[in-house]
Amino acid sequence: MSSSFQAPKGTYDILPADAPTVLAIREAFAAPLRRAGYGYIETPVFEDVKLFSRGVGESTDIVSKEMFTLTKRSDEDLAMRPEATASVLRAALQANLHRIGNLPVKLWYSGSQYRYEKPQKGRYRQFWQVGAEAIGAEDPALDAELIILADDAFRSLGLRNFRLLLNSLGDKQCRPVYRAALQDFLRGLDLDEDTVRRAEINPLRVLDDKRESVQAQLVGAPMLRDYLCEECKAYHEQVREILTAAQVPFEDDPKLVRGLDYYTRTTFEFVHDGLGSQSAVGGGGRYDGLSEMIGGPALPSVGWALGVDRTVLALEAEGIQLPTPGSSDVFAVPLGEQARTVLFGAVTELRRAGVRADFAYGGKGLKAAMKAADRSGARFALVAGERDLAEGVVQLKDLSTGDQTAVALDALVSTLKEKLK
Ligand code: ATP
Ligand code: MG
């Protein structure tokens, strides 16, 4: 019988069989960032709820519907982080990183996020992101750098069936003009009550509505790209040119809005074509106003977050299996009490020398222990009984060929290190 408890709805356990893939994905996302000078940061999994309501935006789905708030004893309201950009910026400001070092401050993180969503494949209530933020610089090369690093990361995993969608959301000069024009247009449509309200609070989000009935009415809607000011247009053109020079393919998507309020200018999303409606494997953009929204100085910044869970699904969809090394190289099988002591010592010595070694625990008989050795995926079994010990040797059995050789106990570490090279 299993226990009477299950993982909470919308969550799942990462078990040892799947863990190597998850770890490899996180590493593939992180490696390009480290090479580009991003420093690792960790922040708490919960924060003052106002950091998110102000930083992510009251009108976003994330804050209005998906936030896990915590009951507490102090008078501070806390929420599980739904995303990490606001937290990372809060931490950078708190530690004065923007005053101490060079700008941009380049940071990356890896961790779980929490959103109260309707669970389905690729959409969970706890999920994992690796993300990057470059804080305090306005430079199209920086926007392009981040996009290139994400593209490199996905490619390094062998993924091919993904696309990069790119748009500019304008800035505080040109977006209000567009917003008013869009609102005018939306007021003339036949929309349900919720959508009418959204059109008033956050009209750009209506462009993102997935429903066919809404999309059909949006044909002919004013497009932000026709409203961009000269500065935004020039900036976006430079981002596009740098991406092209770096041979990163992209598609202009004038309707790409993304769910967060704080984006300005560059916005992008990576979508994978094998994932059905949960197709976004990562996204990000420039957020020039966020620092001021949470009480900091003006710090134009850009960042992204890539979804680890959906990348696992994307690898499956493309039939890509990442190499998963077995958990040990050597598995020790003692025959008798005296051999137990000696082989346990040998296993400890091997591990200290950097060899992955495991041991037949639980006093198994020879047959069960050899089966355990096979199942462990180890290349060699180390077998010894009293006669071997009397001769100062152990039997080294190659589990793939079945060949067995006696090795002097005091030469065991060097022999195995040689064989495992
Ligand atoms: P979606 O439109 O699918 O809801 P999003 O715009 O809410 O995605 P972001 O906030 O941009 O997503 O987060 C970046 C990435 O994190 C997404 O591209 C996706 O890969 C992943 N992600 C977001 N929400 C979830 C979730 N509930 N479960 C699993 N992964 C998620
Ligand atoms: Mg979402």
Tab-separated table of C-alpha atoms and ligand atoms in Angstrom:
chain	number	residue	atom	x	y	z
A	1	MET	CA	0.000	0.000	0.000
A	2	SER	CA	1.243	3.482	-0.755
A	3	SER	CA	0.933	6.244	1.820
A	4	SER	CA	-2.358	8.048	2.337
A	5	PHE	CA	-0.856	11.242	0.934
A	6	GLN	CA	-0.409	12.449	-2.636
A	7	ALA	CA	1.539	15.386	-4.032
A	8	PRO	CA	-0.774	18.454	-3.991
A	9	LYS	CA	-2.861	19.138	-7.086
A	10	GLY	CA	-0.829	20.718	-9.868
A	11	THR	CA	2.502	19.566	-8.418
A	12	TYR	CA	4.636	16.533	-9.102
A	13	ASP	CA	7.750	14.878	-7.785
A	14	ILE	CA	10.955	14.848	-9.778
A	15	LEU	CA	12.063	11.245	-9.307
A	16	PRO	CA	15.602	9.921	-9.788
A	17	ALA	CA	14.721	8.472	-13.204
A	18	ASP	CA	13.741	11.934	-14.494
A	19	ALA	CA	16.140	14.021	-12.447
A	20	PRO	CA	19.143	13.716	-14.812
A	21	THR	CA	17.091	15.299	-17.616
A	22	VAL	CA	15.865	18.115	-15.378
A	23	LEU	CA	19.368	18.787	-14.074
A	24	ALA	CA	20.804	18.704	-17.591
A	25	ILE	CA	18.222	21.245	-18.775
A	26	ARG	CA	19.001	23.609	-15.897
A	27	GLU	CA	22.682	23.267	-16.664
A	28	ALA	CA	22.131	23.853	-20.396
A	29	PHE	CA	20.233	27.060	-19.588
A	30	ALA	CA	22.848	28.213	-17.079
A	31	ALA	CA	26.053	27.495	-19.015
A	32	PRO	CA	25.656	30.230	-21.672
A	33	LEU	CA	24.774	32.745	-18.932
A	34	ARG	CA	27.869	31.973	-16.890
A	35	ARG	CA	30.031	32.370	-19.994
A	36	ALA	CA	28.447	35.788	-20.565
A	37	GLY	CA	29.224	37.088	-17.077
A	38	TYR	CA	25.912	36.571	-15.287
A	39	GLY	CA	26.246	35.974	-11.529
A	40	TYR	CA	24.042	33.489	-9.684
A	41	ILE	CA	21.448	34.804	-7.229
A	42	GLU	CA	18.853	33.161	-4.962
A	43	THR	CA	15.947	34.979	-3.390
A	44	PRO	CA	13.223	33.785	-0.977
A	45	VAL	CA	10.334	31.759	-2.401
A	46	PHE	CA	7.935	34.208	-0.753
A	47	GLU	CA	7.918	37.994	-0.663
A	48	ASP	CA	5.721	40.882	0.444
A	49	VAL	CA	2.614	40.498	-1.693
A	50	LYS	CA	2.858	44.191	-2.688
A	51	LEU	CA	6.121	43.509	-4.502
A	52	PHE	CA	4.121	41.418	-6.970
A	53	SER	CA	0.925	43.490	-7.069
A	54	ARG	CA	3.003	46.573	-7.861
A	55	GLY	CA	5.809	44.921	-9.770
A	56	VAL	CA	3.860	42.433	-11.881
A	57	GLY	CA	0.652	44.457	-12.038
A	58	GLU	CA	-2.804	44.254	-10.429
A	59	SER	CA	-4.534	43.697	-13.741
A	60	THR	CA	-2.447	40.710	-14.805
A	61	ASP	CA	-3.784	37.165	-14.540
A	62	ILE	CA	-0.744	36.326	-12.440
A	63	VAL	CA	-1.686	38.766	-9.686
A	64	SER	CA	-5.472	38.856	-10.001
A	65	LYS	CA	-6.065	35.104	-10.261
A	66	GLU	CA	-2.960	33.021	-9.866
A	67	MET	CA	-1.182	34.194	-6.742
A	68	PHE	CA	-0.727	31.921	-3.729
A	69	THR	CA	-0.982	34.243	-0.738
A	70	LEU	CA	0.061	33.045	2.696
A	71	THR	CA	-1.679	33.430	5.999
A	72	LYS	CA	0.702	34.794	8.577
A	73	ARG	CA	0.980	36.183	12.050
A	74	SER	CA	2.682	39.509	11.422
A	75	ASP	CA	0.909	42.367	9.650
A	76	GLU	CA	2.890	41.810	6.469
A	77	ASP	CA	1.063	39.929	3.705
A	78	LEU	CA	3.211	37.394	1.941
A	79	ALA	CA	2.826	35.577	-1.356
A	80	MET	CA	4.656	32.683	-2.956
A	81	ARG	CA	6.627	34.084	-5.876
A	82	PRO	CA	4.736	33.672	-9.172
A	83	GLU	CA	7.863	34.700	-11.077
A	84	ALA	CA	11.277	35.983	-10.108
A	85	THR	CA	11.990	39.236	-11.939
A	86	ALA	CA	10.457	41.470	-9.274
A	87	SER	CA	12.254	39.501	-6.532
A	88	VAL	CA	15.636	39.669	-8.251
A	89	LEU	CA	15.304	43.395	-8.844
A	90	ARG	CA	14.190	43.889	-5.223
A	91	ALA	CA	17.270	41.966	-4.026
A	92	ALA	CA	19.630	43.907	-6.314
A	93	LEU	CA	18.246	47.235	-5.097
A	94	GLN	CA	18.318	46.149	-1.464
A	95	ALA	CA	21.983	45.154	-1.731
A	96	ASN	CA	22.818	48.265	-3.782
A	97	LEU	CA	24.309	46.132	-6.540
A	98	HIS	CA	23.487	48.902	-9.006
A	99	ARG	CA	25.719	51.340	-7.108
A	100	ILE	CA	28.580	49.037	-6.221
A	101	GLY	CA	29.459	47.430	-9.528
A	102	ASN	CA	29.328	47.987	-13.247
A	103	LEU	CA	26.064	48.476	-15.021
A	104	PRO	CA	24.365	46.415	-16.204
A	105	VAL	CA	24.231	44.164	-13.168
A	106	LYS	CA	23.877	40.731	-14.775
A	107	LEU	CA	22.180	38.053	-12.677
A	108	TRP	CA	20.740	34.588	-13.204
A	109	TYR	CA	18.620	32.299	-11.054
A	110	SER	CA	17.158	28.827	-11.031
A	111	GLY	CA	14.141	27.935	-8.953
A	112	SER	CA	10.500	27.049	-8.489
A	113	GLN	CA	7.608	29.429	-9.093
A	114	TYR	CA	4.028	29.174	-7.854
A	115	ARG	CA	0.815	30.003	-9.666
A	116	TYR	CA	-2.721	28.929	-8.862
A	117	GLU	CA	-3.529	27.638	-12.344
A	118	LYS	CA	-5.866	25.024	-13.718
A	119	PRO	CA	-3.436	22.104	-13.842
A	120	GLN	CA	-2.892	20.388	-17.177
A	121	LYS	CA	-0.013	19.025	-19.185
A	122	GLY	CA	2.705	21.682	-19.197
A	123	ARG	CA	0.827	23.882	-16.720
A	124	TYR	CA	1.484	23.296	-13.048
A	125	ARG	CA	1.047	25.093	-9.752
A	126	GLN	CA	4.693	24.648	-8.924
A	127	PHE	CA	7.054	24.792	-11.870
A	128	TRP	CA	10.699	25.570	-12.511
A	129	GLN	CA	12.382	28.368	-14.327
A	130	VAL	CA	15.911	29.386	-15.085
A	131	GLY	CA	16.005	33.108	-15.617
A	132	ALA	CA	18.345	36.000	-16.315
A	133	GLU	CA	18.139	39.723	-15.681
A	134	ALA	CA	20.442	42.495	-16.929
A	135	ILE	CA	19.730	45.517	-14.769
A	136	GLY	CA	20.582	49.143	-15.429
A	137	ALA	CA	21.413	49.523	-19.113
A	138	GLU	CA	19.536	50.497	-22.217
A	139	ASP	CA	21.340	48.998	-25.171
A	140	PRO	CA	19.865	46.971	-28.019
A	141	ALA	CA	22.938	44.715	-27.877
A	142	LEU	CA	21.940	43.723	-24.351
A	143	ASP	CA	18.414	42.729	-25.396
A	144	ALA	CA	19.957	40.775	-28.257
A	145	GLU	CA	22.554	39.166	-25.978
A	146	LEU	CA	19.857	37.673	-23.769
A	147	ILE	CA	17.838	36.403	-26.719
A	148	ILE	CA	20.953	34.847	-28.276
A	149	LEU	CA	21.863	33.137	-24.983
A	150	ALA	CA	18.373	31.621	-24.693
A	151	ASP	CA	18.480	30.467	-28.299
A	152	ASP	CA	21.935	28.930	-27.726
A	153	ALA	CA	20.623	27.185	-24.602
A	154	PHE	CA	17.685	25.543	-26.394
A	155	ARG	CA	19.905	24.535	-29.304
A	156	SER	CA	22.551	23.042	-27.018
A	157	LEU	CA	19.895	20.553	-25.856
A	158	GLY	CA	19.358	19.481	-29.458
A	159	LEU	CA	15.956	21.193	-29.759
A	160	ARG	CA	15.037	22.370	-33.250
A	161	ASN	CA	11.237	22.712	-33.493
A	162	PHE	CA	10.975	25.989	-31.657
A	163	ARG	CA	10.436	29.512	-32.887
A	164	LEU	CA	11.312	32.913	-31.524
A	165	LEU	CA	8.536	35.514	-31.650
A	166	LEU	CA	9.589	39.135	-31.371
A	167	ASN	CA	7.782	42.410	-30.844
A	168	SER	CA	8.243	45.896	-29.426
A	169	LEU	CA	5.743	47.278	-26.929
A	170	GLY	CA	6.929	50.856	-27.237
A	171	ASP	CA	7.746	53.107	-24.302
A	172	LYS	CA	6.048	55.677	-22.114
A	173	GLN	CA	6.063	58.150	-24.983
A	174	CYS	CA	4.340	56.134	-27.663
A	175	ARG	CA	2.441	53.393	-25.878
A	176	PRO	CA	-0.202	55.647	-24.273
A	177	VAL	CA	-1.121	56.997	-27.707
A	178	TYR	CA	-1.488	53.483	-29.032
A	179	ARG	CA	-3.358	52.346	-25.924
A	180	ALA	CA	-5.970	55.061	-26.446
A	181	ALA	CA	-6.359	54.158	-30.137
A	182	LEU	CA	-6.756	50.473	-29.295
A	183	GLN	CA	-9.288	51.256	-26.579
A	184	ASP	CA	-11.318	53.266	-29.078
A	185	PHE	CA	-11.310	50.321	-31.433
A	186	LEU	CA	-12.220	47.798	-28.709
A	187	ARG	CA	-15.174	49.891	-27.528
A	188	GLY	CA	-16.788	49.324	-30.909
A	189	LEU	CA	-16.665	45.516	-30.589
A	190	ASP	CA	-19.138	43.008	-29.219
A	191	LEU	CA	-17.285	41.652	-26.190
A	192	ASP	CA	-18.324	39.917	-22.986
A	193	GLU	CA	-18.351	41.810	-19.700
A	194	ASP	CA	-14.978	40.517	-18.489
A	195	THR	CA	-13.274	41.454	-21.722
A	196	VAL	CA	-14.876	44.893	-21.751
A	197	ARG	CA	-13.426	45.435	-18.285
A	198	ARG	CA	-10.036	44.183	-19.402
A	199	ALA	CA	-10.172	46.537	-22.394
A	200	GLU	CA	-10.498	49.419	-19.967
A	201	ILE	CA	-7.769	48.352	-17.528
A	202	ASN	CA	-5.261	46.670	-19.819
A	203	PRO	CA	-6.386	46.831	-23.459
A	204	LEU	CA	-3.179	45.295	-24.834
A	205	ARG	CA	-4.021	42.044	-23.080
A	206	VAL	CA	-7.150	41.705	-25.211
A	207	LEU	CA	-4.893	41.196	-28.242
A	208	ASP	CA	-3.597	38.096	-26.461
A	209	ASP	CA	-7.088	36.564	-26.064
A	210	LYS	CA	-6.947	33.020	-27.392
A	211	ARG	CA	-10.670	32.730	-28.224
A	212	GLU	CA	-11.595	32.521	-31.897
A	213	SER	CA	-14.667	34.751	-31.370
A	214	VAL	CA	-12.443	37.520	-30.030
A	215	GLN	CA	-9.622	37.051	-32.528
A	216	ALA	CA	-12.086	37.299	-35.436
A	217	GLN	CA	-13.142	40.747	-34.233
A	218	LEU	CA	-9.566	41.906	-33.827
A	219	VAL	CA	-8.888	41.842	-37.562
A	220	GLY	CA	-8.223	45.461	-38.435
A	221	ALA	CA	-7.271	46.462	-34.895
A	222	PRO	CA	-4.617	49.181	-34.747
A	223	MET	CA	-1.140	47.673	-34.440
A	224	LEU	CA	1.458	48.969	-32.036
A	225	ARG	CA	4.189	48.831	-34.653
A	226	ASP	CA	2.385	51.610	-36.556
A	227	TYR	CA	2.489	53.788	-33.445
A	228	LEU	CA	6.104	53.303	-32.293
A	229	CYS	CA	8.007	56.551	-31.793
A	230	GLU	CA	11.252	57.088	-33.726
A	231	GLU	CA	13.435	56.072	-30.762
A	232	CYS	CA	11.546	52.822	-30.188
A	233	LYS	CA	11.537	52.041	-33.899
A	234	ALA	CA	15.296	52.590	-34.188
A	235	TYR	CA	15.980	50.573	-31.040
A	236	HIS	CA	13.887	47.666	-32.274
A	237	GLU	CA	15.523	47.758	-35.677
A	238	GLN	CA	18.936	47.425	-34.013
A	239	VAL	CA	17.827	44.445	-31.949
A	240	ARG	CA	16.589	42.780	-35.132
A	241	GLU	CA	19.845	43.520	-36.964
A	242	ILE	CA	22.010	42.091	-34.187
A	243	LEU	CA	19.907	38.928	-34.060
A	244	THR	CA	20.165	38.550	-37.801
A	245	ALA	CA	23.953	39.004	-37.695
A	246	ALA	CA	24.116	36.324	-34.976
A	247	GLN	CA	22.039	34.010	-37.193
A	248	VAL	CA	19.220	33.745	-34.687
A	249	PRO	CA	16.006	33.337	-36.666
A	250	PHE	CA	12.958	35.218	-35.400
A	251	GLU	CA	9.407	36.012	-36.464
A	252	ASP	CA	7.936	39.470	-36.035
A	253	ASP	CA	4.731	39.046	-34.063
A	254	PRO	CA	2.923	42.390	-33.770
A	255	LYS	CA	0.351	40.842	-31.414
A	256	LEU	CA	2.823	39.469	-28.889
A	257	VAL	CA	1.920	41.184	-25.634
A	258	ARG	CA	2.858	38.791	-22.816
A	259	GLY	CA	1.152	38.607	-19.466
A	260	LEU	CA	3.132	41.088	-17.414
A	261	ASP	CA	2.468	44.792	-17.104
A	262	TYR	CA	6.030	45.910	-16.792
A	263	TYR	CA	7.332	45.214	-20.281
A	264	THR	CA	8.499	48.041	-22.527
A	265	ARG	CA	10.095	47.910	-25.971
A	266	THR	CA	11.589	44.484	-26.715
A	267	THR	CA	9.338	41.508	-25.893
A	268	PHE	CA	9.843	37.962	-27.041
A	269	GLU	CA	8.647	34.455	-26.547
A	270	PHE	CA	10.062	31.074	-27.503
A	271	VAL	CA	7.314	28.679	-28.569
A	272	HIS	CA	7.686	24.980	-29.284
A	273	ASP	CA	5.515	23.405	-31.942
A	274	GLY	CA	5.146	20.023	-30.255
A	275	LEU	CA	3.451	21.161	-27.058
A	276	GLY	CA	-0.168	21.904	-27.980
A	277	SER	CA	-1.622	24.956	-26.290
A	278	GLN	CA	1.043	25.138	-23.551
A	279	SER	CA	3.516	26.076	-26.257
A	280	ALA	CA	5.603	28.800	-24.596
A	281	VAL	CA	8.925	27.413	-23.405
A	282	GLY	CA	10.309	30.778	-22.405
A	283	GLY	CA	9.838	34.472	-22.682
A	284	GLY	CA	10.973	37.840	-21.579
A	285	GLY	CA	11.557	41.401	-22.478
A	286	ARG	CA	12.645	44.838	-21.456
A	287	TYR	CA	11.186	46.369	-18.320
A	288	ASP	CA	12.450	49.924	-18.111
A	289	GLY	CA	9.842	51.113	-15.603
A	290	LEU	CA	9.847	48.252	-13.089
A	291	SER	CA	12.512	49.582	-10.734
A	292	GLU	CA	10.627	52.837	-10.248
A	293	MET	CA	7.353	50.914	-9.806
A	294	ILE	CA	8.833	49.185	-6.768
A	295	GLY	CA	10.383	52.341	-5.323
A	296	GLY	CA	13.864	52.218	-6.863
A	297	PRO	CA	15.748	54.611	-9.146
A	298	ALA	CA	15.329	54.581	-12.921
A	299	LEU	CA	17.076	51.383	-14.053
A	300	PRO	CA	16.246	50.262	-17.571
A	301	SER	CA	16.568	46.478	-17.641
A	302	VAL	CA	15.883	43.373	-19.670
A	303	GLY	CA	15.438	39.705	-18.787
A	304	TRP	CA	13.901	36.336	-19.540
A	305	ALA	CA	12.680	33.169	-17.886
A	306	LEU	CA	12.805	29.746	-19.499
A	307	GLY	CA	10.463	26.974	-18.394
A	308	VAL	CA	12.226	23.794	-17.306
A	309	ASP	CA	9.062	21.642	-17.095
A	310	ARG	CA	7.938	22.468	-20.623
A	311	THR	CA	11.452	21.966	-21.953
A	312	VAL	CA	11.296	18.382	-20.629
A	313	LEU	CA	8.106	17.976	-22.694
A	314	ALA	CA	9.722	19.625	-25.715
A	315	LEU	CA	12.608	17.138	-25.592
A	316	GLU	CA	10.078	14.287	-25.434
A	317	ALA	CA	8.152	15.772	-28.352
A	318	GLU	CA	11.323	15.792	-30.463
A	319	GLY	CA	12.348	12.331	-29.280
A	320	ILE	CA	15.566	13.658	-27.768
A	321	GLN	CA	17.058	11.593	-25.000
A	322	LEU	CA	19.838	13.321	-23.096
A	323	PRO	CA	22.675	11.016	-22.051
A	324	THR	CA	21.912	9.838	-18.527
A	325	PRO	CA	24.912	8.272	-16.827
A	326	GLY	CA	24.252	5.279	-14.547
A	327	SER	CA	24.500	6.065	-10.883
A	328	SER	CA	27.627	4.038	-10.129
A	329	ASP	CA	30.666	2.546	-11.832
A	330	VAL	CA	31.413	-0.170	-9.304
A	331	PHE	CA	29.082	-2.282	-7.197
A	332	ALA	CA	30.581	-4.285	-4.330
A	333	VAL	CA	29.223	-7.742	-3.479
A	334	PRO	CA	30.727	-9.241	-0.317
A	335	LEU	CA	30.535	-12.968	0.437
A	336	GLY	CA	30.592	-13.317	4.218
A	337	GLU	CA	31.116	-11.045	7.208
A	338	GLN	CA	34.844	-10.533	6.864
A	339	ALA	CA	34.468	-9.607	3.181
A	340	ARG	CA	31.757	-7.129	4.120
A	341	THR	CA	34.162	-5.163	6.272
A	342	VAL	CA	36.971	-5.250	3.713
A	343	LEU	CA	34.788	-4.384	0.701
A	344	PHE	CA	33.000	-1.616	2.552
A	345	GLY	CA	36.429	-0.151	3.241
A	346	ALA	CA	37.321	-0.516	-0.439
A	347	VAL	CA	34.102	1.263	-1.477
A	348	THR	CA	34.868	4.179	0.846
A	349	GLU	CA	38.401	4.400	-0.529
A	350	LEU	CA	37.160	4.286	-4.133
A	351	ARG	CA	34.633	7.062	-3.488
A	352	ARG	CA	37.272	9.229	-1.874
A	353	ALA	CA	39.386	8.705	-4.983
A	354	GLY	CA	36.476	9.965	-7.127
A	355	VAL	CA	35.102	6.622	-8.329
A	356	ARG	CA	31.323	6.194	-8.153
A	357	ALA	CA	30.860	3.089	-6.029
A	358	ASP	CA	27.950	1.397	-4.281
A	359	PHE	CA	27.509	-1.602	-2.006
A	360	ALA	CA	25.093	-4.544	-1.613
A	361	TYR	CA	23.396	-3.496	1.612
A	362	GLY	CA	20.936	-5.539	3.600
A	363	GLY	CA	22.865	-8.810	3.810
A	364	LYS	CA	21.631	-10.152	0.456
A	365	GLY	CA	22.623	-13.576	-0.817
A	366	LEU	CA	25.010	-13.765	-3.794
A	367	LYS	CA	22.253	-14.107	-6.415
A	368	ALA	CA	20.186	-11.173	-5.163
A	369	ALA	CA	23.332	-9.078	-4.730
A	370	MET	CA	24.519	-9.765	-8.320
A	371	LYS	CA	21.052	-8.807	-9.558
A	372	ALA	CA	21.309	-5.552	-7.611
A	373	ALA	CA	24.717	-4.970	-9.217
A	374	ASP	CA	23.223	-5.450	-12.694
A	375	ARG	CA	20.295	-3.177	-11.974
A	376	SER	CA	22.566	-0.437	-10.634
A	377	GLY	CA	23.955	0.122	-14.118
A	378	ALA	CA	27.519	-0.241	-12.797
A	379	ARG	CA	30.202	-1.396	-15.220
A	380	PHE	CA	32.000	-3.561	-12.684
A	381	ALA	CA	31.053	-5.765	-9.780
A	382	LEU	CA	33.579	-6.190	-7.028
A	383	VAL	CA	33.213	-9.636	-5.503
A	384	ALA	CA	35.222	-11.122	-2.661
A	385	GLY	CA	34.959	-14.094	-0.296
A	386	GLU	CA	37.238	-15.488	2.364
A	387	ARG	CA	39.563	-17.270	-0.075
A	388	ASP	CA	40.118	-14.044	-2.049
A	389	LEU	CA	40.868	-12.101	1.081
A	390	ALA	CA	43.387	-14.713	2.205
A	391	GLU	CA	45.194	-14.106	-1.091
A	392	GLY	CA	44.880	-10.305	-0.758
A	393	VAL	CA	42.759	-9.979	-3.919
A	394	VAL	CA	39.231	-9.136	-5.000
A	395	GLN	CA	37.435	-10.356	-8.112
A	396	LEU	CA	36.629	-7.629	-10.605
A	397	LYS	CA	33.792	-8.679	-12.888
A	398	ASP	CA	33.003	-6.712	-16.029
A	399	LEU	CA	29.193	-6.760	-16.010
A	400	SER	CA	28.809	-6.259	-19.740
A	401	THR	CA	31.223	-8.991	-20.911
A	402	GLY	CA	31.139	-11.265	-17.858
A	403	ASP	CA	35.000	-11.351	-17.799
A	404	GLN	CA	36.407	-11.727	-14.330
A	405	THR	CA	39.938	-10.951	-13.122
A	406	ALA	CA	41.583	-11.010	-9.718
A	407	VAL	CA	43.030	-7.646	-8.670
A	408	ALA	CA	45.343	-7.101	-5.709
A	409	LEU	CA	43.427	-5.206	-3.049
A	410	ASP	CA	46.123	-2.572	-2.716
A	411	ALA	CA	46.089	-1.923	-6.457
A	412	LEU	CA	42.309	-1.688	-6.675
A	413	VAL	CA	41.937	2.092	-6.816
A	414	SER	CA	44.606	2.603	-9.465
A	415	THR	CA	43.371	-0.368	-11.554
A	416	LEU	CA	39.781	0.858	-11.553
A	417	LYS	CA	40.724	4.455	-12.278
A	418	GLU	CA	42.669	3.194	-15.280
A	419	LYS	CA	39.812	0.993	-16.515
A	420	LEU	CA	37.169	3.711	-16.102
A	421	LYS	CA	39.141	6.378	-17.987
B	1	ATP	P1	1.548	30.934	-20.547
B	1	ATP	O1	1.141	31.923	-21.576
B	1	ATP	O2	1.753	29.561	-21.098
B	1	ATP	O3	0.675	30.954	-19.325
B	1	ATP	P2	3.306	32.772	-19.270
B	1	ATP	O4	3.311	33.919	-20.207
B	1	ATP	O5	2.405	32.832	-18.081
B	1	ATP	O6	3.004	31.404	-20.064
B	1	ATP	P3	5.889	33.477	-18.206
B	1	ATP	O7	5.339	34.151	-17.029
B	1	ATP	O8	6.461	34.285	-19.300
B	1	ATP	O9	4.790	32.463	-18.803
B	1	ATP	O10	6.974	32.402	-17.730
B	1	ATP	C1	8.061	31.990	-18.563
B	1	ATP	C2	7.988	30.514	-18.868
B	1	ATP	O11	7.684	29.753	-17.694
B	1	ATP	C3	6.881	30.141	-19.833
B	1	ATP	O12	7.290	30.346	-21.154
B	1	ATP	C4	6.681	28.664	-19.522
B	1	ATP	O13	7.644	27.865	-20.192
B	1	ATP	C5	6.928	28.601	-18.051
B	1	ATP	N1	5.657	28.570	-17.309
B	1	ATP	C6	4.836	29.606	-17.012
B	1	ATP	N2	3.777	29.190	-16.283
B	1	ATP	C7	3.930	27.844	-16.134
B	1	ATP	C8	3.176	26.830	-15.470
B	1	ATP	N3	2.057	27.110	-14.799
B	1	ATP	N4	3.634	25.544	-15.504
B	1	ATP	C9	4.774	25.244	-16.169
B	1	ATP	N5	5.527	26.152	-16.792
B	1	ATP	C10	5.124	27.445	-16.787
B	2	MG	MG	0.506	32.118	-17.666
